[in-house]
mmCIF file with all atom_site columns, C-alpha atoms in Angstrom:
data_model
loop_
_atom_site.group_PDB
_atom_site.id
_atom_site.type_symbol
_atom_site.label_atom_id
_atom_site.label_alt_id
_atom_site.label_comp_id
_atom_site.label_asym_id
_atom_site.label_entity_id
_atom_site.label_seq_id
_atom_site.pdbx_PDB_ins_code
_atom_site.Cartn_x
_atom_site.Cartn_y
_atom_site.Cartn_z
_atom_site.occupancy
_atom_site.B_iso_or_equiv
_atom_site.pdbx_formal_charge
_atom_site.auth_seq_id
_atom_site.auth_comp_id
_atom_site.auth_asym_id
_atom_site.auth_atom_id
_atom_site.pdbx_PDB_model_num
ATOM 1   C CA . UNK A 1 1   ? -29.173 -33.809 -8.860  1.00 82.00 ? 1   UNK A CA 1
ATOM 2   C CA . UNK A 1 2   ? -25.571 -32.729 -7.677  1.00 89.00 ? 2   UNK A CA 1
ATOM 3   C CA . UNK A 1 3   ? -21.929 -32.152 -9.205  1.00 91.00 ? 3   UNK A CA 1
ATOM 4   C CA . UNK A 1 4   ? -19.187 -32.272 -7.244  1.00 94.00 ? 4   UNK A CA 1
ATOM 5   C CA . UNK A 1 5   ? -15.688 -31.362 -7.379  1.00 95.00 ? 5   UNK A CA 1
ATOM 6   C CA . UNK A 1 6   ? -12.499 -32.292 -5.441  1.00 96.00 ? 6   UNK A CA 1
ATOM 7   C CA . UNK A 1 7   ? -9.393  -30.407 -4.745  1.00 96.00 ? 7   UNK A CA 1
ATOM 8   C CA . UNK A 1 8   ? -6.644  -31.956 -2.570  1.00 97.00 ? 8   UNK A CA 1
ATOM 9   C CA . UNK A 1 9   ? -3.227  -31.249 -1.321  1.00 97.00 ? 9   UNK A CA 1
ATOM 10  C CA . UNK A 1 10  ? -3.503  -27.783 -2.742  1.00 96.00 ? 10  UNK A CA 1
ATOM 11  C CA . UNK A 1 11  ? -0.448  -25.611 -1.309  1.00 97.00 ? 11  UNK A CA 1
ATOM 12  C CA . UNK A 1 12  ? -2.699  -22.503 0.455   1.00 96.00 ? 12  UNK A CA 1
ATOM 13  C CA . UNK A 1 13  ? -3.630  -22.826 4.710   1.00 96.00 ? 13  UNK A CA 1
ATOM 14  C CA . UNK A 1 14  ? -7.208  -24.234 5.169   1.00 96.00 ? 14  UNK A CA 1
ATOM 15  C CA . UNK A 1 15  ? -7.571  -21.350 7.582   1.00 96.00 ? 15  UNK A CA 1
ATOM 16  C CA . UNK A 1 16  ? -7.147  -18.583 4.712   1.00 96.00 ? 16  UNK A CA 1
ATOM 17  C CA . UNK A 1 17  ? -9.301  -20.744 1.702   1.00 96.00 ? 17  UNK A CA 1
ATOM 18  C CA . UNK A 1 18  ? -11.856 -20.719 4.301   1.00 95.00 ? 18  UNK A CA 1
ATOM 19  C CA . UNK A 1 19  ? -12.345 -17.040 3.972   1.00 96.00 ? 19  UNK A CA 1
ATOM 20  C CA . UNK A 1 20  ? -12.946 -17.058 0.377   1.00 95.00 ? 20  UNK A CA 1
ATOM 21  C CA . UNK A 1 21  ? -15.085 -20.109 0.979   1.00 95.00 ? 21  UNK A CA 1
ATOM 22  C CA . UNK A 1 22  ? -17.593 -18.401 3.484   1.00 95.00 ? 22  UNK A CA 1
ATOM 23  C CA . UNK A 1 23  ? -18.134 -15.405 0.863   1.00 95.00 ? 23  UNK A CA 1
ATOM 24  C CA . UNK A 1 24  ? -19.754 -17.640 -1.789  1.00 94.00 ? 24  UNK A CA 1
ATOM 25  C CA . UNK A 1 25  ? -21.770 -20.588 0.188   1.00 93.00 ? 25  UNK A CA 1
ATOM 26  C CA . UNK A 1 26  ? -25.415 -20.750 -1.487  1.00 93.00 ? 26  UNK A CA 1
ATOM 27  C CA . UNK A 1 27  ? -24.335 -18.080 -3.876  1.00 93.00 ? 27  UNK A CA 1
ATOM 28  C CA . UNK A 1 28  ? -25.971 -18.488 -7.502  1.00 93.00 ? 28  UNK A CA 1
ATOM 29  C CA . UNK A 1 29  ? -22.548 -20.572 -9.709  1.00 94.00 ? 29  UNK A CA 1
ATOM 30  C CA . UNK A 1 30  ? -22.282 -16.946 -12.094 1.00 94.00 ? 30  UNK A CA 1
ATOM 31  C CA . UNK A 1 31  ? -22.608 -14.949 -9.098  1.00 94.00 ? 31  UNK A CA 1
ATOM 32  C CA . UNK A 1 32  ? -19.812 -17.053 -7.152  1.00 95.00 ? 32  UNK A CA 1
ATOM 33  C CA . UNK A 1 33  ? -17.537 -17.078 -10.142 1.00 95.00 ? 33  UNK A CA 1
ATOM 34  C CA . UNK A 1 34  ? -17.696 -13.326 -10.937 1.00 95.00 ? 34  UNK A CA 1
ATOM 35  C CA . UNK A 1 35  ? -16.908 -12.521 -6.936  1.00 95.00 ? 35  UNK A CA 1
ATOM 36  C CA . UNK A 1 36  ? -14.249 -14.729 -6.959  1.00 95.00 ? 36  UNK A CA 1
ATOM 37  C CA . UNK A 1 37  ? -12.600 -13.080 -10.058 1.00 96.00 ? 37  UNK A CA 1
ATOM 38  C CA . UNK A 1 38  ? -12.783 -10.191 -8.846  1.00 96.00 ? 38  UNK A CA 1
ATOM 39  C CA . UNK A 1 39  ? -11.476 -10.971 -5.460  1.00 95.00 ? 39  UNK A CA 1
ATOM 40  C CA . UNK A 1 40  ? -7.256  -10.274 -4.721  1.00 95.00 ? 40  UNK A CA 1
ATOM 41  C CA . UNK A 1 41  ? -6.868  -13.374 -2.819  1.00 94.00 ? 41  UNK A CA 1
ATOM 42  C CA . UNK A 1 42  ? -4.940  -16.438 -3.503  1.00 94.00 ? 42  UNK A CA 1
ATOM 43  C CA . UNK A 1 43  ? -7.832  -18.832 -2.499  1.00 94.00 ? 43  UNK A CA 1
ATOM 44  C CA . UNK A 1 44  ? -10.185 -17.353 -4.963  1.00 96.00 ? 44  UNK A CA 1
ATOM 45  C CA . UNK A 1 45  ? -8.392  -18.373 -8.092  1.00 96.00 ? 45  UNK A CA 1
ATOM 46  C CA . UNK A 1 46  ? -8.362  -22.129 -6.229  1.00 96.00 ? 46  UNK A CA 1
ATOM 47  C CA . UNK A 1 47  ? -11.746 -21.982 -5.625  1.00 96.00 ? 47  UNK A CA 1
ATOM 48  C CA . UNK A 1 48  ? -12.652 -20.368 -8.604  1.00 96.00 ? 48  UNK A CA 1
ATOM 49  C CA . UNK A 1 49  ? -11.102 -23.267 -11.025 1.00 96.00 ? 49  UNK A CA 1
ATOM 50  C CA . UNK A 1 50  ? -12.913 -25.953 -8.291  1.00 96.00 ? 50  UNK A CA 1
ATOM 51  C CA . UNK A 1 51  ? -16.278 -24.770 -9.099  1.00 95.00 ? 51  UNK A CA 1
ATOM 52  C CA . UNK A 1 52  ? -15.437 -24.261 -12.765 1.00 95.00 ? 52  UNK A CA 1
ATOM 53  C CA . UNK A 1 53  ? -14.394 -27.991 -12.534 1.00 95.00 ? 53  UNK A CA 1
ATOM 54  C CA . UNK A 1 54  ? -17.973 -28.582 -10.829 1.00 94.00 ? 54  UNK A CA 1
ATOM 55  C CA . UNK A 1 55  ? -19.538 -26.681 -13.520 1.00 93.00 ? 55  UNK A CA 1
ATOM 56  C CA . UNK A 1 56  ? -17.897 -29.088 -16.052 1.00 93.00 ? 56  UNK A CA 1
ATOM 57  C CA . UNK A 1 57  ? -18.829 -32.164 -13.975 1.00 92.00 ? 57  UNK A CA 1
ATOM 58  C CA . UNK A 1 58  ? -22.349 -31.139 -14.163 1.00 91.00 ? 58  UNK A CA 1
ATOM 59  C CA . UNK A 1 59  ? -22.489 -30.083 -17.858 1.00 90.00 ? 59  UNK A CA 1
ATOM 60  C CA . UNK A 1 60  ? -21.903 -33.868 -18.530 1.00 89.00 ? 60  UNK A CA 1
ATOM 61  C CA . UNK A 1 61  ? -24.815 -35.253 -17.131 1.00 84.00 ? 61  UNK A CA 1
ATOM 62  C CA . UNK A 1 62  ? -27.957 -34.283 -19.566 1.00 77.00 ? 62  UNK A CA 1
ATOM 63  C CA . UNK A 1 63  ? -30.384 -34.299 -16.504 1.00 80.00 ? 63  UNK A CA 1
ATOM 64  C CA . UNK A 1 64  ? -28.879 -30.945 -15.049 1.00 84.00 ? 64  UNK A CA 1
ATOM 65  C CA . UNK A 1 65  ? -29.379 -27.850 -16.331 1.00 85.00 ? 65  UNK A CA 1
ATOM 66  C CA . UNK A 1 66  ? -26.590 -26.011 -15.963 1.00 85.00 ? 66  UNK A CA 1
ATOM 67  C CA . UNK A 1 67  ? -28.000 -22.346 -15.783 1.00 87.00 ? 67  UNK A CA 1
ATOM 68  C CA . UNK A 1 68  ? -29.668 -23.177 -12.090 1.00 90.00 ? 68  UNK A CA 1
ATOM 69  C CA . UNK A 1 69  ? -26.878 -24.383 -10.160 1.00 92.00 ? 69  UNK A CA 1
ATOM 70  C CA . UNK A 1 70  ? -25.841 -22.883 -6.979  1.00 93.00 ? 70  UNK A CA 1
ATOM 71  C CA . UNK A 1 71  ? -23.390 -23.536 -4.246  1.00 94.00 ? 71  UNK A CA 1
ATOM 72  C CA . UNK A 1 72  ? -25.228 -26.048 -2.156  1.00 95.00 ? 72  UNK A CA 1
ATOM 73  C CA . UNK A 1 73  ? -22.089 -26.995 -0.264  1.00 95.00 ? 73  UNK A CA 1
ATOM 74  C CA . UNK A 1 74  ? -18.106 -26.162 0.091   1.00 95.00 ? 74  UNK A CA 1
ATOM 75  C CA . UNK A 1 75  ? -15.811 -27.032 2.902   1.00 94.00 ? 75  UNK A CA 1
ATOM 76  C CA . UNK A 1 76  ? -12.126 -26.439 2.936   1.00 96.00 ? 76  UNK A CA 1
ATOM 77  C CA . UNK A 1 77  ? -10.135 -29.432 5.131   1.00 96.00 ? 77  UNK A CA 1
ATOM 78  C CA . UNK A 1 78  ? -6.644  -29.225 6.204   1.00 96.00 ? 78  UNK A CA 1
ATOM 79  C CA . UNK A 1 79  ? -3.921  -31.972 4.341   1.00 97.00 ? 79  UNK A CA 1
ATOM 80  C CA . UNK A 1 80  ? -1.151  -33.171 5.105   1.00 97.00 ? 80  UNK A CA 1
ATOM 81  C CA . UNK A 1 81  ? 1.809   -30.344 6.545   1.00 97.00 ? 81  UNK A CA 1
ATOM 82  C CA . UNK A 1 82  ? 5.624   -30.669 4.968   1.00 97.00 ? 82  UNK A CA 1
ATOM 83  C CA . UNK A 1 83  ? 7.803   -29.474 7.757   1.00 97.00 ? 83  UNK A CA 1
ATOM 84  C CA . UNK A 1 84  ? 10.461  -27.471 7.354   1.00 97.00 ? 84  UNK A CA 1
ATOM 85  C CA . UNK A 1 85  ? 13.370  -25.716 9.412   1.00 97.00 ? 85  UNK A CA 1
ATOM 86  C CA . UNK A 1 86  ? 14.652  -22.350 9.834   1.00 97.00 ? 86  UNK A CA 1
ATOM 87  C CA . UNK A 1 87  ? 18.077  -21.469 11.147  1.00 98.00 ? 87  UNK A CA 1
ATOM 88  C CA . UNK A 1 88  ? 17.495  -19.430 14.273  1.00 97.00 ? 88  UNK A CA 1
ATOM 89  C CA . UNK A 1 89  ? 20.254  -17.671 16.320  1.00 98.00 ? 89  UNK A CA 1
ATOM 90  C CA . UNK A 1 90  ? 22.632  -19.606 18.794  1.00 97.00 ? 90  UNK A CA 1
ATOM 91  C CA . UNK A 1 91  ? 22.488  -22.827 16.591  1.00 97.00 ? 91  UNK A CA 1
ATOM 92  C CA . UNK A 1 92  ? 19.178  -23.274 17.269  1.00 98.00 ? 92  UNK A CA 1
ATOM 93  C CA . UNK A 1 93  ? 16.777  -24.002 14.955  1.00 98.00 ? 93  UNK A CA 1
ATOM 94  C CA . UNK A 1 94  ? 12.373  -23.156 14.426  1.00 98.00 ? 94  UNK A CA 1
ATOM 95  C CA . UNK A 1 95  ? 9.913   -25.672 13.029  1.00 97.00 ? 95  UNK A CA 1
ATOM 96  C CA . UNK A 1 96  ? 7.961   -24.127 10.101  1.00 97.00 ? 96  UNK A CA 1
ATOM 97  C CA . UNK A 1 97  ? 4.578   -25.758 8.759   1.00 97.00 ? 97  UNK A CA 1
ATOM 98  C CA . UNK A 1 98  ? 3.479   -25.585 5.032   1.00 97.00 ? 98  UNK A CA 1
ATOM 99  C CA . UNK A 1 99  ? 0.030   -26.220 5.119   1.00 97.00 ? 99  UNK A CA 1
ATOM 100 C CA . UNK A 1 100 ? -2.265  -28.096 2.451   1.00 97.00 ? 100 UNK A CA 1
ATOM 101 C CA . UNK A 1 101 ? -5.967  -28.440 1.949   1.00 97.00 ? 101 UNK A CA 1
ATOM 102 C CA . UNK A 1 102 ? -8.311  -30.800 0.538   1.00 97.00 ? 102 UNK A CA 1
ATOM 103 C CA . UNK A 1 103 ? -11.470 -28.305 -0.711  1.00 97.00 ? 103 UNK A CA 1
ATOM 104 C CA . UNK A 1 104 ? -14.656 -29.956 -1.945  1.00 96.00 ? 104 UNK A CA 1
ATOM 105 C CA . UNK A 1 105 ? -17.327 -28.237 -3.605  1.00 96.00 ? 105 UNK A CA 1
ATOM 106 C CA . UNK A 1 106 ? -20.856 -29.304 -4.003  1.00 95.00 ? 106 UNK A CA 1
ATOM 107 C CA . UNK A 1 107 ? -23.384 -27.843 -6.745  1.00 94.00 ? 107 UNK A CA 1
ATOM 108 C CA . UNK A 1 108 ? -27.390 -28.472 -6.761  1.00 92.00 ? 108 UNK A CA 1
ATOM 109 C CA . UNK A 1 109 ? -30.019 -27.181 -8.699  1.00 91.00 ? 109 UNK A CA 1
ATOM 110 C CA . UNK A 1 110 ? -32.614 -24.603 -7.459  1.00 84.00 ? 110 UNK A CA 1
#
């Protein structure tokens, strides 16, 4: 039986969560939580407090035991961009893109 957990329009590039992602696919849910707190990126507090969230899920259905899940699935998509400008010499002016992500994580049982 799965638990699953949904993150969306969280302010962090899909490109750079995917990093932290890729570390802790089909990682044990302990293991993936202690690597993640111990990790100095950005994404891996996100991530961490997604499969916490998972964990939680999980913990409410009585047919899972919690102590075997593992990191059956997580995928990092790219939301919606807000648009901004900078002022750029000779009046002219640079489009700058502040990327979201929807990340979804999917626990299973060994």
């Amino acid at each position: 039986m799965e638990a699953k957990a949904r993150a969306r329009f969280i302010r962090i590039s899909p490109q750079k969560a995917r990093l932290v992602a890729d570390t802790i696919r089909g990682k044990n849910v302990d293991e993936a939580i202690t690597t993640l707190r111990f990790m100095p990126k950005k994404g891996a507090r996100i991530l961490r407090k997604v499969i916490e969230s998972a964990v939680a899920n999980a913990s409410q259905n009585e047919a899972i035991d919690v102590d075997t899940l593992f990191v059956k699935t997580i995928f990092v998509d790219g939301g919606p961009m807000l648009k901004r400008i900078r002022p750029r010499a000779m009046g002219r002016a640079s489009r700058i893109l502040k990327r979201t992500s929807h990340i979804t994580v999917v626990l299973d049982e060994q």
